[in-house]
């Protein structure tokens, strides 16, 4: 009788322990890729963990190219991706889902002697093509049609980058056609322009503006785009002083696309893991409430509903 009671107690204890282990099971979600999406992904992870403490995130930025490579290799669950997939990439079975919007902006050192003139006149797409595609030593007299020997020092991305590919697409080329001094990463490119009084470059908007103040980081300015090519920045083209104005211009289409673009999560094939699917659905629903405060543009409702429907498709 005593032996029977002891066995019953052992079975009950084992059952409780197993139940506890299952309840406390930690699920890891590994995400890498585009610098553009990194700050927002970190914010999403922080908020998601508040309601799902058993989910752990491993998030790192290394450029959209790294996100794609790691996902294809099975090293990560999701890639942060900031450009469109090429047909060749899509053929490899990459699945994508839009999660937010942002934009790439052309930048210049705030102390550039000609910035006030550039700010009033803006630069056209043709001007940017001359700057970023020639590969020659240029001075501003060749762009602004003024007498000036002030040089233009061009900085671009050295890594496989969604920002660079998006900026190149705006100019009608591919990333490998951009000419300049290669710098790794979004933060590095912004710092290179800040440190060089003659520097110009491009950055994802989140790396130009201070989220707390809405103003541009010290030492860096945005080169306004003369969208209608009339040689000046009109009122409808002037929205760069405040980050919220920039986000609104991206949202309503006043800032051109490209270099405005959607941001994606990608995976190798459609996700099957229930925990990963739950996180992605949260991103598309409750997670959208954190997008604007994190410095991005939320997705339109029709895009969200279309994305959610993909989980119900075979």
Coordinates of C-alpha atoms in Angstrom, one line a residue:
X1 CA 0.0 0.0 0.0
X2 CA 2.8 2.3 0.9
X3 CA 4.6 1.5 -2.4
X4 CA 1.4 2.3 -4.3
X5 CA 1.0 5.6 -2.6
X6 CA 4.6 6.4 -3.3
X7 CA 4.2 5.6 -7.0
X8 CA 1.0 7.7 -7.2
X9 CA 2.9 10.7 -5.6
X10 CA 5.8 10.2 -8.1
X11 CA 3.4 10.2 -11.1
X12 CA 1.6 13.4 -9.8
X13 CA 4.9 15.2 -9.2
X14 CA 6.3 14.2 -12.6
X15 CA 3.1 15.5 -14.3
X16 CA 3.3 18.8 -12.4
X17 CA 7.0 19.2 -13.4
X18 CA 6.3 18.5 -17.0
X19 CA 3.4 20.9 -17.1
X20 CA 5.6 23.6 -15.5
X21 CA 8.3 23.0 -18.0
X22 CA 5.9 23.3 -20.9
X23 CA 4.5 26.4 -19.5
X24 CA 7.9 28.0 -18.9
X25 CA 9.2 26.9 -22.3
X26 CA 11.3 29.8 -23.9
X27 CA 10.9 30.4 -27.6
X28 CA 13.7 32.2 -29.4
X29 CA 13.1 34.4 -32.5
X30 CA 16.2 35.4 -34.4
X31 CA 16.1 38.5 -36.6
X32 CA 18.8 40.2 -38.5
X33 CA 19.1 42.5 -41.5
X34 CA 18.4 46.1 -42.5
X35 CA 19.5 49.0 -40.3
X36 CA 16.4 50.8 -41.5
X37 CA 14.0 48.5 -39.6
X38 CA 16.3 47.7 -36.6
X39 CA 15.1 50.4 -34.2
X40 CA 11.4 49.6 -34.8
X41 CA 12.0 45.8 -34.5
X42 CA 13.7 46.3 -31.2
X43 CA 10.7 48.4 -30.0
X44 CA 8.3 45.7 -31.2
X45 CA 10.3 43.0 -29.4
X46 CA 10.3 45.0 -26.1
X47 CA 6.5 45.5 -26.3
X48 CA 5.8 42.0 -27.3
X49 CA 7.7 40.5 -24.4
X50 CA 5.6 42.4 -22.0
X51 CA 2.6 40.2 -23.0
X52 CA 4.7 37.1 -23.9
X53 CA 7.6 36.8 -21.4
X54 CA 8.5 33.4 -22.6
X55 CA 9.6 34.7 -26.0
X56 CA 13.2 35.8 -26.4
X57 CA 14.5 37.9 -29.3
X58 CA 18.0 37.9 -30.8
X59 CA 18.1 41.0 -33.1
X60 CA 21.1 42.4 -34.9
X61 CA 21.6 44.9 -37.8
X62 CA 23.9 44.2 -40.6
X63 CA 22.2 45.5 -43.8
X64 CA 19.4 44.0 -45.9
X65 CA 21.9 41.8 -47.7
X66 CA 23.0 40.1 -44.5
X67 CA 19.3 39.6 -43.6
X68 CA 18.7 37.8 -46.9
X69 CA 21.8 35.7 -46.7
X70 CA 21.2 34.6 -43.1
X71 CA 17.6 33.7 -43.8
X72 CA 18.5 31.6 -46.8
X73 CA 21.2 29.9 -44.8
X74 CA 18.7 29.1 -42.0
X75 CA 20.7 31.1 -39.5
X76 CA 17.8 33.4 -38.6
X77 CA 14.0 33.2 -38.5
X78 CA 13.3 36.6 -40.0
X79 CA 15.3 39.1 -42.1
X80 CA 14.7 42.8 -41.9
X81 CA 14.5 43.9 -45.5
X82 CA 14.3 47.4 -46.9
X83 CA 14.0 47.0 -50.6
X84 CA 12.0 44.9 -53.2
X85 CA 13.1 41.4 -53.9
X86 CA 14.7 40.7 -57.2
X87 CA 13.1 38.0 -59.4
X88 CA 16.2 35.8 -58.7
X89 CA 15.7 36.2 -54.9
X90 CA 12.0 35.5 -55.1
X91 CA 12.8 32.2 -57.0
X92 CA 14.8 31.1 -54.0
X93 CA 11.6 30.8 -52.0
X94 CA 11.8 34.0 -50.0
X95 CA 8.5 35.0 -48.4
X96 CA 8.0 38.6 -47.5
X97 CA 5.4 40.7 -45.6
X98 CA 5.3 44.5 -45.4
X99 CA 5.4 45.9 -41.8
X100 CA 5.9 49.7 -42.1
X101 CA 7.1 52.5 -44.4
X102 CA 10.0 54.9 -44.3
X103 CA 12.3 56.8 -46.7
X104 CA 15.9 57.4 -47.7
X105 CA 16.8 61.1 -47.7
X106 CA 19.9 62.8 -49.3
X107 CA 22.2 64.4 -46.7
X108 CA 24.8 67.1 -46.5
X109 CA 27.1 68.5 -43.8
X110 CA 25.3 71.3 -41.9
X111 CA 28.4 73.5 -42.1
X112 CA 28.7 73.3 -45.8
X113 CA 29.2 77.0 -47.0
X114 CA 26.7 76.5 -49.8
X115 CA 23.9 74.8 -47.7
X116 CA 21.7 77.9 -47.4
X117 CA 21.7 78.2 -51.2
X118 CA 21.1 74.5 -51.7
X119 CA 18.3 74.6 -49.2
X120 CA 16.5 77.3 -51.2
X121 CA 17.1 75.8 -54.6
X122 CA 17.0 72.1 -53.9
X123 CA 18.5 69.5 -56.2
X124 CA 16.8 67.7 -59.0
X125 CA 17.0 64.0 -59.8
X126 CA 19.4 64.9 -62.6
X127 CA 21.6 66.8 -60.1
X128 CA 21.8 63.8 -57.8
X129 CA 22.6 61.5 -60.8
X130 CA 25.6 63.8 -61.6
X131 CA 26.8 63.7 -58.0
X132 CA 26.3 60.0 -57.2
X133 CA 27.0 58.3 -60.6
X134 CA 29.9 60.2 -62.2
X135 CA 32.7 58.9 -60.1
X136 CA 34.7 62.1 -60.8
X137 CA 36.0 64.8 -58.6
X138 CA 33.2 67.4 -58.6
X139 CA 32.8 70.9 -57.3
X140 CA 29.5 72.6 -56.7
X141 CA 29.9 74.9 -59.7
X142 CA 29.1 71.9 -62.0
X143 CA 25.8 71.3 -60.2
X144 CA 24.6 74.8 -59.2
X145 CA 25.8 76.7 -62.2
X146 CA 27.7 79.2 -60.0
X147 CA 31.3 80.2 -59.6
X148 CA 32.5 78.0 -56.8
X149 CA 35.4 75.6 -56.3
X150 CA 33.9 74.1 -53.1
X151 CA 34.3 70.3 -53.6
X152 CA 31.7 67.6 -53.2
X153 CA 32.8 64.6 -51.2
X154 CA 30.4 61.7 -51.9
X155 CA 29.8 58.9 -49.4
X156 CA 27.8 55.8 -50.1
X157 CA 27.2 52.4 -48.4
X158 CA 29.9 49.7 -48.6
X159 CA 27.6 46.9 -47.5
X160 CA 24.7 45.3 -49.4
X161 CA 22.1 47.8 -48.3
X162 CA 18.4 48.4 -48.9
X163 CA 18.9 52.1 -48.4
X164 CA 21.6 52.2 -51.1
X165 CA 19.5 50.1 -53.4
X166 CA 16.5 52.3 -52.9
X167 CA 18.5 55.5 -53.4
X168 CA 20.0 53.9 -56.6
X169 CA 16.5 52.9 -57.8
X170 CA 15.4 56.6 -57.5
X171 CA 18.4 57.5 -59.7
X172 CA 17.5 54.8 -62.2
X173 CA 20.4 52.4 -61.4
X174 CA 21.5 49.7 -59.0
X175 CA 23.6 50.0 -55.9
X176 CA 26.8 48.8 -57.6
X177 CA 26.5 51.9 -59.9
X178 CA 26.8 54.4 -57.1
X179 CA 30.2 56.1 -56.9
X180 CA 31.8 57.4 -53.7
X181 CA 33.6 56.5 -50.6
X182 CA 32.1 53.3 -49.2
X183 CA 31.0 53.4 -45.5
X184 CA 29.5 50.5 -43.6
X185 CA 26.0 50.9 -42.1
X186 CA 23.5 53.7 -41.6
X187 CA 25.1 55.1 -38.5
X188 CA 28.6 55.1 -40.1
X189 CA 27.4 56.9 -43.2
X190 CA 25.7 59.6 -41.2
X191 CA 28.8 60.1 -39.1
X192 CA 31.0 60.3 -42.2
X193 CA 28.9 63.2 -43.6
X194 CA 28.8 64.9 -40.2
X195 CA 32.7 64.8 -39.9
X196 CA 33.3 66.1 -43.4
X197 CA 32.3 69.7 -44.1
X198 CA 32.1 68.9 -47.8
X199 CA 30.4 65.6 -47.3
X200 CA 27.1 64.4 -49.0
X201 CA 25.4 61.1 -48.7
X202 CA 22.0 59.5 -47.9
X203 CA 20.4 57.9 -44.9
X204 CA 17.3 56.3 -43.7
X205 CA 15.2 59.0 -42.1
X206 CA 15.4 57.5 -38.6
X207 CA 19.2 58.0 -38.6
X208 CA 18.9 61.7 -39.5
X209 CA 16.4 63.0 -37.0
X210 CA 16.2 62.9 -33.2
X211 CA 13.1 61.1 -32.1
X212 CA 12.8 63.1 -28.9
X213 CA 13.0 66.6 -30.4
X214 CA 11.9 65.9 -34.0
X215 CA 14.9 67.9 -35.2
X216 CA 17.8 66.8 -37.2
X217 CA 20.9 65.5 -35.5
X218 CA 23.6 68.0 -34.9
X219 CA 25.9 68.4 -37.9
X220 CA 23.7 66.9 -40.6
X221 CA 21.1 68.4 -42.9
X222 CA 18.8 67.1 -45.6
X223 CA 19.2 68.2 -49.2
X224 CA 15.6 69.1 -50.4
X225 CA 14.5 67.4 -53.6
X226 CA 13.3 69.8 -56.3
X227 CA 10.5 67.4 -57.4
X228 CA 8.9 69.6 -60.0
X229 CA 12.3 70.8 -61.4
X230 CA 11.5 74.5 -61.3
X231 CA 14.8 75.5 -59.7
X232 CA 13.4 76.3 -56.2
X233 CA 11.8 74.5 -53.2
X234 CA 8.1 75.3 -53.2
X235 CA 5.9 75.3 -50.1
X236 CA 4.6 71.8 -50.9
X237 CA 8.2 70.5 -51.2
X238 CA 9.4 72.0 -47.9
X239 CA 8.9 69.5 -45.1
X240 CA 12.3 68.7 -43.8
X241 CA 12.6 70.8 -40.7
X242 CA 10.5 68.6 -38.5
X243 CA 10.5 64.8 -38.5
X244 CA 6.7 64.6 -38.2
X245 CA 6.4 66.7 -41.3
X246 CA 8.7 64.3 -43.1
X247 CA 6.7 61.3 -42.0
X248 CA 3.5 63.0 -43.1
X249 CA 5.0 63.8 -46.5
X250 CA 6.0 60.1 -46.9
X251 CA 2.5 59.0 -45.9
X252 CA 0.6 61.3 -48.3
X253 CA 3.0 60.8 -51.2
X254 CA 4.5 64.3 -51.4
X255 CA 7.9 62.7 -50.9
X256 CA 8.5 60.5 -53.9
X257 CA 8.6 56.7 -53.9
X258 CA 11.4 55.7 -54.3
X259 CA 13.2 56.9 -52.2
X260 CA 10.2 56.3 -49.9
X261 CA 9.5 52.6 -49.6
X262 CA 7.9 49.8 -47.6
X263 CA 9.9 47.8 -45.1
X264 CA 9.5 44.1 -44.9
X265 CA 10.1 41.0 -42.8
X266 CA 11.3 38.1 -44.9
X267 CA 11.7 34.4 -44.2
X268 CA 12.8 31.2 -46.1
X269 CA 9.4 30.1 -47.1
X270 CA 6.1 31.0 -45.4
X271 CA 6.5 30.8 -41.6
X272 CA 5.1 27.6 -40.1
X273 CA 6.1 28.1 -36.4
X274 CA 3.1 29.1 -34.4
X275 CA 5.1 31.4 -32.1
X276 CA 6.6 33.2 -35.1
X277 CA 3.2 33.5 -36.8
X278 CA 1.7 34.9 -33.6
X279 CA 4.5 37.6 -33.5
X280 CA 4.0 38.6 -37.1
X281 CA 0.2 38.9 -36.7
X282 CA 0.8 41.1 -33.6
X283 CA 3.2 43.3 -35.6
X284 CA 0.4 43.8 -38.2
X285 CA -2.3 44.6 -35.6
X286 CA -1.4 45.9 -32.2
X287 CA 2.2 46.5 -33.1
X288 CA 1.2 49.2 -35.6
X289 CA 0.3 51.4 -32.7
X290 CA 4.1 51.8 -32.0
X291 CA 5.1 52.6 -35.6
X292 CA 4.7 56.3 -35.7
X293 CA 6.2 57.0 -32.3
X294 CA 9.2 55.0 -33.3
X295 CA 9.8 57.2 -36.3
X296 CA 8.1 55.3 -39.1
X297 CA 4.9 55.5 -41.2
X298 CA 2.2 52.9 -40.3
X299 CA 0.8 50.7 -43.1
X300 CA -2.5 51.6 -44.8
X301 CA -5.4 49.4 -43.5
X302 CA -5.9 47.7 -46.8
X303 CA -2.2 46.6 -46.8
X304 CA -2.6 45.3 -43.3
X305 CA -5.7 43.2 -44.2
X306 CA -4.1 41.9 -47.3
X307 CA -1.0 40.9 -45.4
X308 CA -3.0 39.1 -42.7
X309 CA -4.8 37.2 -45.4
X310 CA -1.6 35.6 -46.5
X311 CA -1.5 33.5 -43.3
X312 CA -4.8 31.9 -44.4
X313 CA -3.5 31.0 -47.8
X314 CA -1.9 27.6 -48.5

